[in-house]
Coordinates of C-alpha atoms and ligand atoms in Angstrom, one line a residue:
X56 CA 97.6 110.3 100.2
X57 CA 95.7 111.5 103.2
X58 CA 97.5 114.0 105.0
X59 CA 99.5 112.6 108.6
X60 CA 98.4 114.5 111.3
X61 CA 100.1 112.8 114.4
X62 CA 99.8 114.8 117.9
X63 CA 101.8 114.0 121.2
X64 CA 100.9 115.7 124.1
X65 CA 102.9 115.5 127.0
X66 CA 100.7 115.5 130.7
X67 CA 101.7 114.5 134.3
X68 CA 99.0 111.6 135.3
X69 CA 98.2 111.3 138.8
X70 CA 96.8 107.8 139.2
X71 CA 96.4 107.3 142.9
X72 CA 98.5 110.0 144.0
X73 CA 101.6 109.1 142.4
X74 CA 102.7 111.7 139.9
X75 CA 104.2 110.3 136.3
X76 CA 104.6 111.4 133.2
X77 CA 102.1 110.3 129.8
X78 CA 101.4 111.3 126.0
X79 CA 98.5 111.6 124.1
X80 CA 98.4 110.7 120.9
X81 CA 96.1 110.6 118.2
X82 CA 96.5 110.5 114.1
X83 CA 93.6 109.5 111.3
X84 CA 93.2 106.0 109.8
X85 CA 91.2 105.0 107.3
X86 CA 89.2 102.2 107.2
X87 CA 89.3 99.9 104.0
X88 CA 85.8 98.5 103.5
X89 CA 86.0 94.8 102.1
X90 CA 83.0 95.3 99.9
X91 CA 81.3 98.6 99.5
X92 CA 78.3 99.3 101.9
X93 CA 74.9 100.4 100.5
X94 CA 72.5 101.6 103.1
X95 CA 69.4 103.5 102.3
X96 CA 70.9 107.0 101.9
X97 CA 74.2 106.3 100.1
X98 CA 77.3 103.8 99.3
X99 CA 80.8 103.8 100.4
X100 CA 83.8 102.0 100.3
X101 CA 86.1 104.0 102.9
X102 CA 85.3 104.9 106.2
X103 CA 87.5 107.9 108.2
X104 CA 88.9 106.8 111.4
X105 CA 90.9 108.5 114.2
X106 CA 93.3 106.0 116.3
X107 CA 94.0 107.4 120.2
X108 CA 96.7 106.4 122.6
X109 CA 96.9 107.3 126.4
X110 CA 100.4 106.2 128.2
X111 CA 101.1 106.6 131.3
X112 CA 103.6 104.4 133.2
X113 CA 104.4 102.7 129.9
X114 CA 101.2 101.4 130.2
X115 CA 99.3 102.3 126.7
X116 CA 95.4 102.8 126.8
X117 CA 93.8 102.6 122.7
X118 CA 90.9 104.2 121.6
X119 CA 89.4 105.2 118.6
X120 CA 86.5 107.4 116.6
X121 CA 84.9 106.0 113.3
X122 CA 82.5 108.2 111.8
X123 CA 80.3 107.3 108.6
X124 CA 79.1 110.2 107.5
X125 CA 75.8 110.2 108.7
X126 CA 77.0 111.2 112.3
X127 CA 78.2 114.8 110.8
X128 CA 81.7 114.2 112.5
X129 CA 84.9 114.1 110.3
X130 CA 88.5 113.3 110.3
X131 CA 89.0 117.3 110.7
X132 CA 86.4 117.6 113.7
X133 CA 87.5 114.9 115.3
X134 CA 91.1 115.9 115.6
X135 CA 90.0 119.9 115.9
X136 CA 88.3 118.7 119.2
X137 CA 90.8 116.1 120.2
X138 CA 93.8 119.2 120.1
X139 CA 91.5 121.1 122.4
X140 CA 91.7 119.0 124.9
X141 CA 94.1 120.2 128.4
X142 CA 96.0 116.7 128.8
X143 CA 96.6 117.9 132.3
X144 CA 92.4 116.7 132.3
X145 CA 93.1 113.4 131.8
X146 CA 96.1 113.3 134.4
X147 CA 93.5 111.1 136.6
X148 CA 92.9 109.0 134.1
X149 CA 89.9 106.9 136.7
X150 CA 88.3 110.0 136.6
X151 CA 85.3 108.9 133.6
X152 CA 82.5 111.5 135.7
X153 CA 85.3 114.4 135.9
X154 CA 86.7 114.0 132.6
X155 CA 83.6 113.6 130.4
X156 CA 82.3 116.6 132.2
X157 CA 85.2 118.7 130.8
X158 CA 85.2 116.8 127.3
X159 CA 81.4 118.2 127.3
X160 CA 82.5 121.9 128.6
X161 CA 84.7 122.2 125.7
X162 CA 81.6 121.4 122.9
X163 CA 78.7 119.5 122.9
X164 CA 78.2 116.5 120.7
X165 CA 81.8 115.2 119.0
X166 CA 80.6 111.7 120.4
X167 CA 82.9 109.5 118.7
X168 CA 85.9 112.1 119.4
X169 CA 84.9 111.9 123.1
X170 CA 84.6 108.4 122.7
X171 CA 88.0 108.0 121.8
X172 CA 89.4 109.3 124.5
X173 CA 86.9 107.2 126.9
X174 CA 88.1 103.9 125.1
X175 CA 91.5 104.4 125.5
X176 CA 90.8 105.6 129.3
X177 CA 89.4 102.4 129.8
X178 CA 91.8 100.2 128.4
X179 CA 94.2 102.2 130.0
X180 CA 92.6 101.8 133.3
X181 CA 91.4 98.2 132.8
X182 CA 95.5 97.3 132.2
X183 CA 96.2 99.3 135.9
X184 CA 93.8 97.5 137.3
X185 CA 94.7 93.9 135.4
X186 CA 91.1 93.3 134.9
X187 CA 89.5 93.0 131.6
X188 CA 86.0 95.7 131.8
X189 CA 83.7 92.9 131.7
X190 CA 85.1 91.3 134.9
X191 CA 85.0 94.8 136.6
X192 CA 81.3 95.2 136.1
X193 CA 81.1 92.0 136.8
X194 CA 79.6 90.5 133.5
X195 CA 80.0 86.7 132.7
X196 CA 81.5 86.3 129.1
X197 CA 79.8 83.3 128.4
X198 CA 76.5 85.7 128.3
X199 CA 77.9 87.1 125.1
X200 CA 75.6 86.8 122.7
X201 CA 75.8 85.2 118.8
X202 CA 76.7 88.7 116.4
X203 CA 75.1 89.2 113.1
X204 CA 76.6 90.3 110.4
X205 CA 75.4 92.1 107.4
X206 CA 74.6 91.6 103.9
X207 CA 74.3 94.8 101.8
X208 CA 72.3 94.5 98.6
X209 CA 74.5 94.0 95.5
X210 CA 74.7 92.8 92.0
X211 CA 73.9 89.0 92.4
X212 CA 77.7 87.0 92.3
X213 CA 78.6 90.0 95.1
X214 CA 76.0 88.6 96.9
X215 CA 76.9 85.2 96.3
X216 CA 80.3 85.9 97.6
X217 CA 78.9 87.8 100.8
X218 CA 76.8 85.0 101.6
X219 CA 79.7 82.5 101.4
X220 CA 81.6 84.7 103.7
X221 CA 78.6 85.0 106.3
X222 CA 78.8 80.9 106.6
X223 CA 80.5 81.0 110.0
X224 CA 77.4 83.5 111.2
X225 CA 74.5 82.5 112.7
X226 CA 72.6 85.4 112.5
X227 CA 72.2 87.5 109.3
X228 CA 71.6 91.6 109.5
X229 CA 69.9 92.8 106.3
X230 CA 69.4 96.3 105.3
X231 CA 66.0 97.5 103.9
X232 CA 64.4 100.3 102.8
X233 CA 66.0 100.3 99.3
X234 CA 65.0 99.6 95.9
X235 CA 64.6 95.6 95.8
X236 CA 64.6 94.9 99.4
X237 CA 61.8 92.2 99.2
X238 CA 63.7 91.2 96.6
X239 CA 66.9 90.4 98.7
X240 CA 65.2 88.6 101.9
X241 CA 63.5 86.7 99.5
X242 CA 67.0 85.9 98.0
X243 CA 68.6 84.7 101.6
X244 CA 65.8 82.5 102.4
X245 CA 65.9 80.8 98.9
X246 CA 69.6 80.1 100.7
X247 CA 69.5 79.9 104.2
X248 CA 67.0 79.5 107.0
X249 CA 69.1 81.4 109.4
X250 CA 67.5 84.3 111.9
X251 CA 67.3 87.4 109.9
X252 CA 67.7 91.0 111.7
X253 CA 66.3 93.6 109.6
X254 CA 67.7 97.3 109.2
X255 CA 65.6 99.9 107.4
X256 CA 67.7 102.7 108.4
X257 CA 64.1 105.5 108.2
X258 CA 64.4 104.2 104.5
X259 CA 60.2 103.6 105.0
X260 CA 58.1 106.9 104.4
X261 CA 54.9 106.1 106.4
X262 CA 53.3 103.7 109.3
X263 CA 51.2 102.1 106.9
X264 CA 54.4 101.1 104.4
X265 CA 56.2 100.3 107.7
X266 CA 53.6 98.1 109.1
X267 CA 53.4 96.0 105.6
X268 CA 56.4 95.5 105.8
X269 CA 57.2 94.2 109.0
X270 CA 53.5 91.7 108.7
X271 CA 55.6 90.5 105.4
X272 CA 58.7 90.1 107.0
X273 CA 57.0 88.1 110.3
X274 CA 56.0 85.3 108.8
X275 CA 60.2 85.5 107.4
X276 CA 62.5 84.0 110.7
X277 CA 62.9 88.0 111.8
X278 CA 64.1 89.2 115.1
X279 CA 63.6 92.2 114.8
X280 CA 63.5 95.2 112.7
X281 CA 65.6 98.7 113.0
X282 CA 64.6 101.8 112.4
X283 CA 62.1 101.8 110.6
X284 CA 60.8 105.3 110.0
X285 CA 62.2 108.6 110.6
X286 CA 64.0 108.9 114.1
X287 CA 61.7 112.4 114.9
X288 CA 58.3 110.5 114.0
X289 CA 58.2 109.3 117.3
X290 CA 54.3 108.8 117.2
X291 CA 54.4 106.8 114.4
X292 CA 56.8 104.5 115.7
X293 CA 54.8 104.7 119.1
X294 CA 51.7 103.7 116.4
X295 CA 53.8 101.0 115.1
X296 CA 54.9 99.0 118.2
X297 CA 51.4 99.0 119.0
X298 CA 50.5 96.9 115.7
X299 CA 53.9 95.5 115.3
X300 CA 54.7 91.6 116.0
X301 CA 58.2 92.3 116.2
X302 CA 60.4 94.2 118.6
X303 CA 61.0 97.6 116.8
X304 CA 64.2 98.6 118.0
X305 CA 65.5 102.5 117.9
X306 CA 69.0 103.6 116.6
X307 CA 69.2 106.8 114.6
X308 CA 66.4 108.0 117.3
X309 CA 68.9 107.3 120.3
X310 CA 71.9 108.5 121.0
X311 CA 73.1 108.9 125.0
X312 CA 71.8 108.4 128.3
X313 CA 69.4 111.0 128.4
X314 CA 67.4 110.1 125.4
X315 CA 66.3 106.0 126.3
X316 CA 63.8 107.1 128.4
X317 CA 61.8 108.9 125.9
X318 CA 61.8 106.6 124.0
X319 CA 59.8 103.4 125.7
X320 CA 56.9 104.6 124.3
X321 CA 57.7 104.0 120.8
X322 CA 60.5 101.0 120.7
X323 CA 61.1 97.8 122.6
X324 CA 64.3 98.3 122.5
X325 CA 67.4 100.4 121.7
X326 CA 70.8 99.8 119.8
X327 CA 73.8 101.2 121.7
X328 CA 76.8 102.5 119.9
X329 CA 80.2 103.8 121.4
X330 CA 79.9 106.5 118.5
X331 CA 76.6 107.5 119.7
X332 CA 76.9 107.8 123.2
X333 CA 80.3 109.0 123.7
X334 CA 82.1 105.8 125.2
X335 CA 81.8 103.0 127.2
X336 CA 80.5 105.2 130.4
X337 CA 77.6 106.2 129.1
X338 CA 76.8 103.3 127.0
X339 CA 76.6 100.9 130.0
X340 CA 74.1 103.5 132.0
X341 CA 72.1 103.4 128.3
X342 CA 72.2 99.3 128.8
X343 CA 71.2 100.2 132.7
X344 CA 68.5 102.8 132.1
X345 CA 67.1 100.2 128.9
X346 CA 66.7 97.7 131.2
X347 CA 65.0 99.5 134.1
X348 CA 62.2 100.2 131.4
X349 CA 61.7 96.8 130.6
X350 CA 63.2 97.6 127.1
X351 CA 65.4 95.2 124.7
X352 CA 69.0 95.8 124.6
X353 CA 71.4 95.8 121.1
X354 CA 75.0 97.0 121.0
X355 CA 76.4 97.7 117.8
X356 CA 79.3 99.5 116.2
X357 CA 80.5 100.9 113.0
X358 CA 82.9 100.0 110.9
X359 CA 85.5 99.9 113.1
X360 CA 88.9 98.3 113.7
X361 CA 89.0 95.6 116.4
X362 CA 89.6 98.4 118.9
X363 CA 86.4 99.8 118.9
X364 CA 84.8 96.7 118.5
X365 CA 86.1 94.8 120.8
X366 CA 85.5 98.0 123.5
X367 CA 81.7 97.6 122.7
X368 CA 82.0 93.8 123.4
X369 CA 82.9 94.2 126.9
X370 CA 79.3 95.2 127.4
X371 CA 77.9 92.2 125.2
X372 CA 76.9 90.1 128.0
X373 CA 74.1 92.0 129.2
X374 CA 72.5 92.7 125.4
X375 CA 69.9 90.7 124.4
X376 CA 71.4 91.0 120.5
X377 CA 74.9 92.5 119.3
X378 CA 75.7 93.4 116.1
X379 CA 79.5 93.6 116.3
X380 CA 81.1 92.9 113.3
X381 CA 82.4 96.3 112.3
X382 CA 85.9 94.8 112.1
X383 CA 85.3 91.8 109.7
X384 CA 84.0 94.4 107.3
X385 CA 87.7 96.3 106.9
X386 CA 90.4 95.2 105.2
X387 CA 92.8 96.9 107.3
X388 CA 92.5 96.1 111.1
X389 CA 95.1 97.4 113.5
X390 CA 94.5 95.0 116.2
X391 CA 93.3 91.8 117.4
X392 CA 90.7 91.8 119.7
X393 CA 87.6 90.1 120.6
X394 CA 86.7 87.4 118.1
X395 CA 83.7 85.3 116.6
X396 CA 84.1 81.4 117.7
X397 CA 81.0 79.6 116.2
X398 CA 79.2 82.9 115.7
X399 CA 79.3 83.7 119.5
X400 CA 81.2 87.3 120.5
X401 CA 83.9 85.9 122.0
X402 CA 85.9 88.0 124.6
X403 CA 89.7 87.5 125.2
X404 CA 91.1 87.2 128.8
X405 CA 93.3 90.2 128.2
X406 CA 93.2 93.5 130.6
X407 CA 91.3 96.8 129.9
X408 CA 89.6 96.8 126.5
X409 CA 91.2 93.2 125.5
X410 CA 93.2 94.4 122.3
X411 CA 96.5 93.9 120.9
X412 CA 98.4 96.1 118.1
X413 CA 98.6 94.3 115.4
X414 CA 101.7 96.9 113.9
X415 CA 104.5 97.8 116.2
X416 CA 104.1 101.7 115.1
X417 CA 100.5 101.4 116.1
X418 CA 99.4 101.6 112.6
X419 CA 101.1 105.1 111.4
X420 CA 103.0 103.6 109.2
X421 CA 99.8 102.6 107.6
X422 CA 98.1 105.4 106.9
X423 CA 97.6 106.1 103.3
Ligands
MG794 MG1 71.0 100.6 112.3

């Protein structure tokens, strides 16, 4: 049984002036994978999670931190950095510019602990204000884009069963750059004609193997393709878009902000991630910045419960492709959220982040 860790913190928030008290809270949850996931590097069946809660005024902002492995953060970092925090900081909680600033001053990196707390900031805010966050930037919903959602190479009845569970999908997000990859597209399309989106996750060694790849995968109902090289070889990549007939679209290579510029050179696009960038601050600057450059933008997620997921999909309406389905991959969401209604990202009416619990203890009496 994972060890409870469950932290109040008592602060005075001074939302326009007027003084009241509010808790932070955070404890881990882990995230039950329905199938296990089998990316380039590695399989898993779990992922760790950390579940956030800002109250002020009775009024409860969630947020939350998912972290697969490859981001180097854990259930221990996240919550080592999340008990450094002065909740006197977060008194204001309006203040993103202020209180990102200070989550930075305390260590750099720990984006998915920093973007817990600017989750449940702006739900918390978002429910102040009454406004769901894609009305306050002004977003129409009906923009949202169709998600994909993605098929891991298995045995072949797992992959029966995964494709039977992708019906409702209109898109389909397959992961490459593993032993029988060919093998698998070829698979789906035996199946389905549906748009593909492939994910090589720097599983491909060099431009030329990268380049084959994507020639044989053009002539295959392909968006786009992912990563497909190591996120430092930024030459080759830049050598890639120039041969490629498909967008090439960066995500282990970007992370905040300050990186998508740097980037136009060697990807037409970039995939933004809450657990990237920190949060729904910075990831809407990222969608900004990306656009200024005449770049393609993706959001994604992890796997994530609907509260994370349904954060990123405020900002759906002004990508050009989401890949939010993080929560239909657990087993174990604590909310509901933003939904899928024939394959489109579908955002509720609801203020701040659009979520509600699912568990009236907010999921502690889950955790395993
Ligand atoms: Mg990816």
């Amino acid at each position: 049984m994972m060890k409870r860790l469950l932290i109040f913190l008592c602060v005075l928030a001074c939302a326009g002036g007027a003084c009241s008290a509010a808790t932070f809270r955070f404890y881990p949850y882990e995230l039950k994978l329905r199938h296990s996931f089998n990316l380039a590097a590695m399989s898993r069946t779990v992922t760790p999670g950390v579940q956030v809660e800002i109250t002020v005024d009775s009024i409860t902002g969630y947020g939350e931190a998912s972290m697969p492995p490859y981001l180097g953060e854990s259930v221990q970092s996240v919550t080592d950095f999340l008990s450094r925090i002065d909740p006197d900081r977060l008194a204001d909680p309006f203040a993103f510019e202020a209180i990102h600033a200070y989550m930075d001053s305390i260590a750099p990196g720990n984006y998915a602990a920093k973007a817990a707390v600017d989750i449940a900031l702006h739900d918390l805010t978002g429910k102040m204000m009454r406004q769901p966050w894609y009305r306050i930037y002004g977003l129409d919903p009906s923009l949202a884009p169709c998600t994909s959602y993605t098929i891991s190479n298995d045995t072949p009845d797992e992959l029966e069963r995964k494709l039977a569970e992708a019906e409702p999908y209109k898109i389909l997000k397959v992961k490459m750059g593993v032993p029988g990859d060919r093998e698998l597209i070829e698979w789906i399309r035996s199946r389905t004609d549906r748009p593909l989106c492939v994910d090589a996750n720097q599983g491909w060694k060099t431009r030329e193997e990268a380049l084959d790849n994507i020639l044989w995968l053009a002539g295959r109902n392909v968006i786009f393709v992912e990563q497909p090289m190591d996120k430092t070889d930024m030459e080759g990549h830049a050598w890639l878009k120039e041969r490629s007939p498909l967008p090439i679209i960066a995500d282990e290579a970007v992370h905040t902000s300050a990186d998508v510029a740097s980037l136009a050179r060697s990807y037409d696009g970039i995939n933004i991630k809450l657990m990237k960038c920190g949060g729904i601050h910075d990831a809407y600057r990222m969608a900004v910045i990306a656009r200024s450059l005449g770049m393609k933008v993706m959001i994604g997620c992890m796997t994530e419960t609907s509260c994370a997921v349904s954060a990123a999909a405020q900002l759906a309406p002004l990508a050009d492709w989401v890949d939010l389905d993080g929560n239909l991959l657990i087993s174990n969401d604590l909310f509901s959220g933003m939904t899928i209604v024939d394959g489109r990202v579908t955002l509720t009416p609801l203020p701040g982040i659009g979520v509600t619990p699912l568990h009236a203890d907010g999921g502690e009496g889950l955790v395993e």
